[in-house]
Coordinates of C-alpha atoms and ligand atoms in Angstrom, one line a residue:
X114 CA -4.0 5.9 -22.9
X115 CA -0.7 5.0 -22.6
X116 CA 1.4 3.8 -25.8
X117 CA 3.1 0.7 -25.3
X118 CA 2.0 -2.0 -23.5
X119 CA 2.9 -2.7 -19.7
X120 CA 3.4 -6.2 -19.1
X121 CA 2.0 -7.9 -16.1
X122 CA 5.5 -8.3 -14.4
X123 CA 9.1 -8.3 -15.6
X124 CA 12.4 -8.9 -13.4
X125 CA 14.4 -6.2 -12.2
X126 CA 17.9 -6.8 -14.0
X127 CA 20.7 -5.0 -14.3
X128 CA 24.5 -5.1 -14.5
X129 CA 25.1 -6.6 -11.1
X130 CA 23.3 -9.9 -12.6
X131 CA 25.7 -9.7 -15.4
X132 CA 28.6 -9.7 -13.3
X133 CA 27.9 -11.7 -10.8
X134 CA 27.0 -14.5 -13.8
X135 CA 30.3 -13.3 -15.8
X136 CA 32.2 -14.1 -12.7
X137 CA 30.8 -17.6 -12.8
X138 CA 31.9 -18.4 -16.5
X139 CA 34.7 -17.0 -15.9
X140 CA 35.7 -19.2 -12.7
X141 CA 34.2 -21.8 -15.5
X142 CA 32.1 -23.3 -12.1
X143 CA 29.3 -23.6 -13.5
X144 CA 27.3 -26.2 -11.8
X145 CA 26.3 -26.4 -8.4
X146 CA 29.7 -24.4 -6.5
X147 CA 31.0 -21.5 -4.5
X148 CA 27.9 -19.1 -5.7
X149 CA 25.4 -21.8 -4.9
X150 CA 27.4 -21.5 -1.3
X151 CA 27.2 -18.3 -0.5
X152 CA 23.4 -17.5 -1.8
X153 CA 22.3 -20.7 0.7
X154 CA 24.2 -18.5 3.5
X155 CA 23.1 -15.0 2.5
X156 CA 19.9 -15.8 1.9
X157 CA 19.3 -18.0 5.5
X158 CA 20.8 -14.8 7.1
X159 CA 18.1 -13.1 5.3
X160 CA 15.7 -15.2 6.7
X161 CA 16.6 -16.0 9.8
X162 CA 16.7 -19.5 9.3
X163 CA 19.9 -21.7 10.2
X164 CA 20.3 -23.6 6.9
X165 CA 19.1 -23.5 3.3
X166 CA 19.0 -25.6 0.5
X167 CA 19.0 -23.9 -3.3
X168 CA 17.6 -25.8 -5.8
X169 CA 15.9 -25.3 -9.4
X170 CA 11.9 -24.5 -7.8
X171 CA 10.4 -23.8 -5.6
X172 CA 8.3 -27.2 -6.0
X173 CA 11.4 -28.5 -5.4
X174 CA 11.9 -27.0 -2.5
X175 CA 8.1 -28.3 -1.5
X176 CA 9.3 -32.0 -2.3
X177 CA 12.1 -32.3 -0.6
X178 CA 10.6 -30.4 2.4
X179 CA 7.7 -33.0 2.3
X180 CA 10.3 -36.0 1.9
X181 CA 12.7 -35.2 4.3
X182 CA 9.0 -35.0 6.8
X183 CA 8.7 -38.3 5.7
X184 CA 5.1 -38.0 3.6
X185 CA 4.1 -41.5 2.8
X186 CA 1.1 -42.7 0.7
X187 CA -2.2 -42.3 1.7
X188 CA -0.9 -39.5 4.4
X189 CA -2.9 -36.0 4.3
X190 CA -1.6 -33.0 3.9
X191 CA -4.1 -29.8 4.9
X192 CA -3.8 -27.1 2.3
X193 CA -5.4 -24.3 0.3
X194 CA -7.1 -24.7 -2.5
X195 CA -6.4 -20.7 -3.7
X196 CA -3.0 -21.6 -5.0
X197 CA -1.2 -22.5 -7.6
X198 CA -0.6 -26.4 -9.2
X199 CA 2.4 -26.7 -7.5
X200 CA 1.2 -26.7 -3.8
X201 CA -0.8 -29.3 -3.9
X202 CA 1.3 -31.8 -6.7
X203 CA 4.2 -32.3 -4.6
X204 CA 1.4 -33.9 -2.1
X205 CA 0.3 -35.9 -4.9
X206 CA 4.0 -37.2 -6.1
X207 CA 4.0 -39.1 -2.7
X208 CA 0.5 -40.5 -3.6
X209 CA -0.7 -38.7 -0.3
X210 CA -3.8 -36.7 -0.5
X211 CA -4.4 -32.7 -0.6
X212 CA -6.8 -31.9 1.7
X213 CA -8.2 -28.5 0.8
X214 CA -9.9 -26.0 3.7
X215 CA -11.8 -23.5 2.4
X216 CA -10.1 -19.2 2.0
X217 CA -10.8 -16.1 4.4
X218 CA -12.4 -14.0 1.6
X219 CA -10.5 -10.9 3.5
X220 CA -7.0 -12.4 2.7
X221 CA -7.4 -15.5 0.8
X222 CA -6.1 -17.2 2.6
X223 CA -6.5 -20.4 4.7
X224 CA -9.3 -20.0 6.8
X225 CA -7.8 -21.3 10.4
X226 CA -11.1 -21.9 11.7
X227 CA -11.4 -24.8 9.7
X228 CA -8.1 -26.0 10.0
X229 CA -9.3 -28.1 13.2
X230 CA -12.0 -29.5 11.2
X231 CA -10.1 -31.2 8.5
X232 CA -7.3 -33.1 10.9
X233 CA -7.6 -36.7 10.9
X234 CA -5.5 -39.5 11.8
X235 CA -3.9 -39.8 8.8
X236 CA -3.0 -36.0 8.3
X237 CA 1.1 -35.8 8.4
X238 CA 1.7 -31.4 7.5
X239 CA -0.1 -28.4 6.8
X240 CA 0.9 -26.2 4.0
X241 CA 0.0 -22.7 4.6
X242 CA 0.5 -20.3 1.1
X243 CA 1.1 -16.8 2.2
X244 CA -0.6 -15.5 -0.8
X245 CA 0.5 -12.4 -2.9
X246 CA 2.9 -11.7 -0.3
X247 CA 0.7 -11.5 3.1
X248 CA 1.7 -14.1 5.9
X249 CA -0.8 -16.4 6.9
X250 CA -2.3 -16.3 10.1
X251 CA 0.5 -18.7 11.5
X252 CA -0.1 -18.7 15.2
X253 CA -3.2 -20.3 14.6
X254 CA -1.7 -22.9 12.1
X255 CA 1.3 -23.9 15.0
X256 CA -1.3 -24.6 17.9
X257 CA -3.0 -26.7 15.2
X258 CA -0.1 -28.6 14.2
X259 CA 1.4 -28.9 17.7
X260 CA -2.1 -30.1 19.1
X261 CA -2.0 -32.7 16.4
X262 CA 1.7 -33.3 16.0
X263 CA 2.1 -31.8 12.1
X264 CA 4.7 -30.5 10.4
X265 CA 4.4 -26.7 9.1
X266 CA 5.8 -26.5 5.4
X267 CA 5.2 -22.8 4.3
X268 CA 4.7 -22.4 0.8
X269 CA 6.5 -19.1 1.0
X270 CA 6.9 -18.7 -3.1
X271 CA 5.1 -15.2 -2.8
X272 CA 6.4 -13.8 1.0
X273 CA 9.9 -12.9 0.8
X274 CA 11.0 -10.2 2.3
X275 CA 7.9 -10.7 4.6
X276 CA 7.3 -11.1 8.3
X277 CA 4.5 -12.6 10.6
X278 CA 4.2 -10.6 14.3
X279 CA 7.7 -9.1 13.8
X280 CA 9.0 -12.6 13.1
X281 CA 10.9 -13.0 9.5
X282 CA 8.8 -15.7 7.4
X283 CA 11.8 -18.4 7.1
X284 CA 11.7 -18.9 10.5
X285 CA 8.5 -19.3 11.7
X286 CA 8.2 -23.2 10.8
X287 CA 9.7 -26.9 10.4
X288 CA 10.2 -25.8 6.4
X289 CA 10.4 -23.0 4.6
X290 CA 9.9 -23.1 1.0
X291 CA 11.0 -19.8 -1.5
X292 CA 10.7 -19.2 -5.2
X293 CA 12.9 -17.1 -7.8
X294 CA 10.9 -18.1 -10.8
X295 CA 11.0 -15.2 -13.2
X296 CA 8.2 -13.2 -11.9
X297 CA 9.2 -13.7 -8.3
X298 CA 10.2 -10.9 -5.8
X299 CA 13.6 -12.1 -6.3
X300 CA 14.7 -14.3 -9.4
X301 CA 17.4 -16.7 -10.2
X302 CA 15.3 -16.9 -14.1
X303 CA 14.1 -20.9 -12.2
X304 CA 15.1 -21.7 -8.7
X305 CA 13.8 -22.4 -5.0
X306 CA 15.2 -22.7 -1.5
X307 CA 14.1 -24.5 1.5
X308 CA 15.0 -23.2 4.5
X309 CA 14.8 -24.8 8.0
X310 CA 16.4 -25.1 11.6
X311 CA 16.6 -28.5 11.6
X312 CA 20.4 -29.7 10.5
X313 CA 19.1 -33.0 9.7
X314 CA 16.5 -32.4 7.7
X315 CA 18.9 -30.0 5.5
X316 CA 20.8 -32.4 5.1
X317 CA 18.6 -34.8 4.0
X318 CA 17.0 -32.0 1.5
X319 CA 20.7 -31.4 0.5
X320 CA 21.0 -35.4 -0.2
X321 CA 17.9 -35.7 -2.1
X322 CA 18.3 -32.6 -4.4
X323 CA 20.9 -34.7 -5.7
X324 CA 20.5 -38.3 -6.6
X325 CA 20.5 -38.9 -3.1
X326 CA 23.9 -39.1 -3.0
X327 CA 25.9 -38.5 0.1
X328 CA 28.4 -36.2 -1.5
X329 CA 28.1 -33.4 -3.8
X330 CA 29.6 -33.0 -7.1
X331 CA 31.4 -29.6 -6.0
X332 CA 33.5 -32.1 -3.0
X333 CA 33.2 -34.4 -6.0
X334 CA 35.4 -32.0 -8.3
X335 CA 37.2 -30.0 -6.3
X336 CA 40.8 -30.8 -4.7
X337 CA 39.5 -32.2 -1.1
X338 CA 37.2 -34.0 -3.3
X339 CA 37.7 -37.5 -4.0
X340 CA 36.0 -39.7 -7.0
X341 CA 34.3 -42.0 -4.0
X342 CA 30.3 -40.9 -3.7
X343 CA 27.6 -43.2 -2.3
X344 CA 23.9 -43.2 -3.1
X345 CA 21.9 -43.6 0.0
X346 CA 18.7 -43.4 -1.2
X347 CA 17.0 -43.1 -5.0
X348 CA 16.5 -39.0 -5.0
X349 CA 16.1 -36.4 -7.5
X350 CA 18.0 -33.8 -9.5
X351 CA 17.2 -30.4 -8.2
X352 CA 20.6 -28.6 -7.7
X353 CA 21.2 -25.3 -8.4
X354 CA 23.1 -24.0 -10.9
X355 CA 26.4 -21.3 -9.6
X356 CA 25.0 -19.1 -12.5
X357 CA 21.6 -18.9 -11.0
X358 CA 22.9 -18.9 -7.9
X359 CA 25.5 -15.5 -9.2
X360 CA 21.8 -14.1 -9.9
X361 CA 20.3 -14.8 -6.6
X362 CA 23.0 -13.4 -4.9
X363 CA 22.5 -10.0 -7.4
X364 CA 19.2 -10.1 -6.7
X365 CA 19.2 -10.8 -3.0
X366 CA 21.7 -7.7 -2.9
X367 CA 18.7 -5.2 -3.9
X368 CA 15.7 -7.1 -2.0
X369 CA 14.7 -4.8 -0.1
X370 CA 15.0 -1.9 -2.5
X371 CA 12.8 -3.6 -4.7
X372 CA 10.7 -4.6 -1.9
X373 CA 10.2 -0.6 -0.7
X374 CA 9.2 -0.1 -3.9
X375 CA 6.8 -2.4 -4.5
X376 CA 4.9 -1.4 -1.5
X377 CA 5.7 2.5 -2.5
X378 CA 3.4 1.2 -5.5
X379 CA 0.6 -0.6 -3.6
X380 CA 0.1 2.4 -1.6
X381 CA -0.5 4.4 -4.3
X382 CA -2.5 1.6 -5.7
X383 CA -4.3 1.9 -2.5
X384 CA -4.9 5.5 -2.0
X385 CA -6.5 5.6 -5.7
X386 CA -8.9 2.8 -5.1
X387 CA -9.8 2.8 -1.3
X388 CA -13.0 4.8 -1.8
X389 CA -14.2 3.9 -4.9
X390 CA -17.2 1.3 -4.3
X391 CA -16.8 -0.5 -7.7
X392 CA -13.7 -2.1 -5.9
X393 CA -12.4 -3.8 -3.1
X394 CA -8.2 -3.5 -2.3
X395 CA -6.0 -6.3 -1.0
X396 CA -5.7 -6.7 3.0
X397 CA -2.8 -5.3 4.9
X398 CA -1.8 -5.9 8.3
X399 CA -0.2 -3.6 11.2
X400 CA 1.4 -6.5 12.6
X401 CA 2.8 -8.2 9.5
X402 CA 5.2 -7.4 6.2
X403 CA 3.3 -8.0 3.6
X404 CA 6.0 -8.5 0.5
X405 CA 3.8 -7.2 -1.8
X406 CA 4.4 -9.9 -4.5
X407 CA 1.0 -9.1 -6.3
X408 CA -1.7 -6.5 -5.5
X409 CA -5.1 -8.9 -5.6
X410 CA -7.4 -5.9 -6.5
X411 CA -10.9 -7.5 -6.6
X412 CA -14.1 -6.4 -8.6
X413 CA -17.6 -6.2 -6.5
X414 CA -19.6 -7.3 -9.3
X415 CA -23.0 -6.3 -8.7
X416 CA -22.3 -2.8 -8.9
X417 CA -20.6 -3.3 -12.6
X418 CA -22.2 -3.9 -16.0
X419 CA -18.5 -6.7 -16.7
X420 CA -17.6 -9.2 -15.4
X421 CA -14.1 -10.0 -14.3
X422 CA -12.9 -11.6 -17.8
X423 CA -14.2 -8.2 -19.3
X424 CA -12.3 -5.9 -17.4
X425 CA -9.4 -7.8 -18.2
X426 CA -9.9 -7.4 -21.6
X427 CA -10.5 -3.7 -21.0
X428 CA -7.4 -3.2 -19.2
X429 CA -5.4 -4.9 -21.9
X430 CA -7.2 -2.9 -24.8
X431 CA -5.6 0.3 -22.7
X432 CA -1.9 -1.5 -22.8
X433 CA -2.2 -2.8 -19.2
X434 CA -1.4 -6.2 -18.5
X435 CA -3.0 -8.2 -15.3
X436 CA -3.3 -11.8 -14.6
X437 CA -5.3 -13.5 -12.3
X438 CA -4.7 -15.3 -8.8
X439 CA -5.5 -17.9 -8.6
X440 CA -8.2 -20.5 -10.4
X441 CA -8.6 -22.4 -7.5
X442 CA -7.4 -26.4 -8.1
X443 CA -10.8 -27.9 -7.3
X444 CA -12.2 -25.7 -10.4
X445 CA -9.3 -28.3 -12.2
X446 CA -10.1 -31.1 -14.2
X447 CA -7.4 -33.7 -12.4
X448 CA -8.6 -32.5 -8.9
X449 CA -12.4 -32.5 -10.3
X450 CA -11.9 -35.9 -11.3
X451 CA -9.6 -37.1 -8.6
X452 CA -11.5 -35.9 -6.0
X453 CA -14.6 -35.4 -7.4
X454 CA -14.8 -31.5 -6.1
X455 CA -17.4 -29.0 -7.6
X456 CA -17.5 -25.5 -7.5
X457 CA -19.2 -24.5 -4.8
X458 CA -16.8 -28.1 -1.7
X459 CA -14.8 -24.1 -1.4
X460 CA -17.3 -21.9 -1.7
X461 CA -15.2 -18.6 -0.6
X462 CA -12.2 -19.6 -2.9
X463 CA -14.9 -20.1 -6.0
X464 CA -16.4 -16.7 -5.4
X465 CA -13.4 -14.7 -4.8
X466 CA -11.7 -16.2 -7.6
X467 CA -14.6 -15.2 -10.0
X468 CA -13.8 -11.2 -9.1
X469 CA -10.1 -10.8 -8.4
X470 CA -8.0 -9.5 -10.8
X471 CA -3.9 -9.4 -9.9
X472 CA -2.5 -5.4 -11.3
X473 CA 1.3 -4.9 -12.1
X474 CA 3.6 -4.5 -9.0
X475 CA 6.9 -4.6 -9.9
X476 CA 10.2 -2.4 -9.0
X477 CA 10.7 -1.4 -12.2
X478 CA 7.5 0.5 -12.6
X479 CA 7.8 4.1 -13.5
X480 CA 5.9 6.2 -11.3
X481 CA 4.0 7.4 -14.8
X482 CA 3.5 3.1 -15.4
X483 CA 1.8 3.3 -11.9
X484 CA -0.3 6.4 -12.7
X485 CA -1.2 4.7 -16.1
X486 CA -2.4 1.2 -14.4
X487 CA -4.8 3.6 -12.2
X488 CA -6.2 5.7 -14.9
X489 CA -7.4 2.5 -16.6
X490 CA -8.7 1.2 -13.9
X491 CA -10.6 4.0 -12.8
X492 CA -11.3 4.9 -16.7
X493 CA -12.7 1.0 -16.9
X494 CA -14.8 1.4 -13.8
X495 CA -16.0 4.3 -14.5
X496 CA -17.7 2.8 -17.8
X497 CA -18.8 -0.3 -16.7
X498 CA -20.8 1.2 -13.1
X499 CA -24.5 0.0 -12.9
Ligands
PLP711 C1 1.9 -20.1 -4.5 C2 3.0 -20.8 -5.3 N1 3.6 -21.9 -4.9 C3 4.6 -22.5 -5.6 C4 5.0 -22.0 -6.8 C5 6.0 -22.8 -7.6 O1 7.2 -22.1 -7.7 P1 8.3 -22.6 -8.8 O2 7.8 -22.2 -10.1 O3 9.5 -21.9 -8.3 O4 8.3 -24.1 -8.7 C6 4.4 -20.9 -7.3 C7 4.8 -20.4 -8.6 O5 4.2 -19.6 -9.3 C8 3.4 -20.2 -6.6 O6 2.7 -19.2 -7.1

């Protein structure tokens, strides 16, 4: 059993952040500026996507996606309820309603087939969540949302790098929306991006990430600038900062380094667990990147004397830390009480939930991290089989 203990993720830092953050105390920008720039551009060249907007989340992101759509109250928006809190709030913060369809226990994802099922007339976007990294199956969301005239806002917080059909995920839909929270396959410590074709609706994004007025502090400050500003409409403060932005920009530098790594890991993951019956591993696809943001290992209970909250606890007593992906938001008390949901409204997210367990997957690993994480797993399994 391995010493020390192996936390569930940690960011992959090293001097490049440093410099690239020095640089932006130094140049004493430190607000939204020059860095913030030149992420939004790198990182919708990474994408594939004409124009990007950073800001401080990735709910954010999801707001201003959702606003510049033009969500009103009592609107519906068609999303999973296997995510996390901050899918379905922004829906909420327009006093529209979630409208939850039901996982495919293969990927956890949203089911398509029952995306048809769940338009009505008052429906106004589908949020697909490519969870852990695996793209949704978007084809089959577009002909739903084209049929009905709904706008695609991908909750992409997991899937970057990732690609559906060959197709970068960034450019598959109206809005794109990215996190770089701390855990995140790339990390500004808190940040977010939306992404889209559509100048417009950048530019109303851009307009609403700050105070909704029509000119940004860095024109505001800077010798073109001028002290004149206008406020077009009553928005919010989500800009990001140039010494996140230094970090993004680090970060975005090595994506795909850390990216190749992380799915160097899952194989290995993979190959150790494939053909043991105690377990089930994570879907890939042939046709698809998965970005390999977690590894959603799940448990197939019958065959084991613990349940999932056990093997948890036995993994942590051998120094390994896991998490778990996701308690789906009908199991919640506001969207139990809002909504008046019970387990069993999504009866594929409730069960999946109860057995999946999320292992470390993060650059950083040592390959002797990676060999630890399997040993207790297979050490675990092995004393809890039936
Ligand atoms: C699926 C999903 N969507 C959205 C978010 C929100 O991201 P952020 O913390 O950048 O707002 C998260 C964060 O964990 C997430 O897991």
């Amino acid at each position: 059993m391995r010493n020390d203990f192996l936390p569930f993720a940690l960011p992959d830092l090293d001097g490049s952040e440093l410099a690239q953050i020095k640089e932006a105390l130094e140049a004493a920008w430190v607000t939204t500026g020059p860095k913030v720039k030149a992420f939004e551009e790198e990182f919708a060249r990474a994408v594939g996507a004409k124009h990007a907007v950073a800001v401080n989340s990735c709910t954010a992101a999801m707001h201003l996606a959702l606003e510049a759509a033009g969500l009103k109250a009592g609107d519906e928006v068609i999303t999973t309820p296997y995510t996390f809190a901050a899918t379905a709030e922004v829906v909420r913060y327009f006093d529209a309603k979630p409208v939850f369809v039901d996982v495919d226990p293969r990927c956890l994802n949203l089911n398509y087939n029952l995306l048809e099922h769940a338009v009505t007339p008052r429906t106004k976007a589908i949020i697909p969540v490519h969870l852990g990294g695996l793209p949704a199956e978007m084809d089959a969301v577009r002909k739903v949302a084209d049929s009905h005239g709904l706008k695609v806002i991908e909750d992409a917080a997991h899937a970057f790098p990732a690609e559906y059909k060959g197709r970068k995920v960034g450019s598959l839909s109206e809005f794109t929306c990215f996190s770089f929270y701390a855990t995140k396959p790339i990390t500004t410590g808190e940040g977010g991006m939306v992404v889209t074709d559509n100048e417009a609706w950048a530019e109303r994004c851009r307009v609403m990430s700050l105070h909704g007025i029509s000119h940004d502090a860095w024109k505001r400050y800077n010798q073109e600038g001028s002290w004149q500003y206008e406020i077009v409409a009553p928005g919010f403060k989500y800009n990001m900062t140039d010494v996140a932005a230094g970090m993004g920009l680090a970060q975005l530098a090595k994506a795909e380094r850390m990216w190749e790594r992380r799915k160097e890991i899952a194989k290995r993951y993979t190959g150790a667990f494939k053909a043991v019956p105690e377990l089930e591993i994570p879907q890939d696809r042939e046709d698809c990147r998965h970005a390999w943001h977690l590894y959603l290992l799940r448990l197939n209970l019958d065959r084991l004397t613990k349940d999932r909250a056990r093997f948890i606890e036995e993994l942590k007593a051998r120094n390994i830390g896991t998490s778990v992906h996701f308690i789906p938001l009908h199991l919640h008390p506001y969207y139990r009480e809002t909504y008046g949901y019970k387990p069993g409204d999504f009866p594929m997210a409730y069960r999946e939930y109860l057995r999946v367990v999320s292992l470390p997957i993060y650059s950083r690993m040592s390959d002797r991290d990676v060999q630890d994480v399997i040993e207790a797993v297979l050490d675990v399994v092995h004393k809890s089989r039936k």
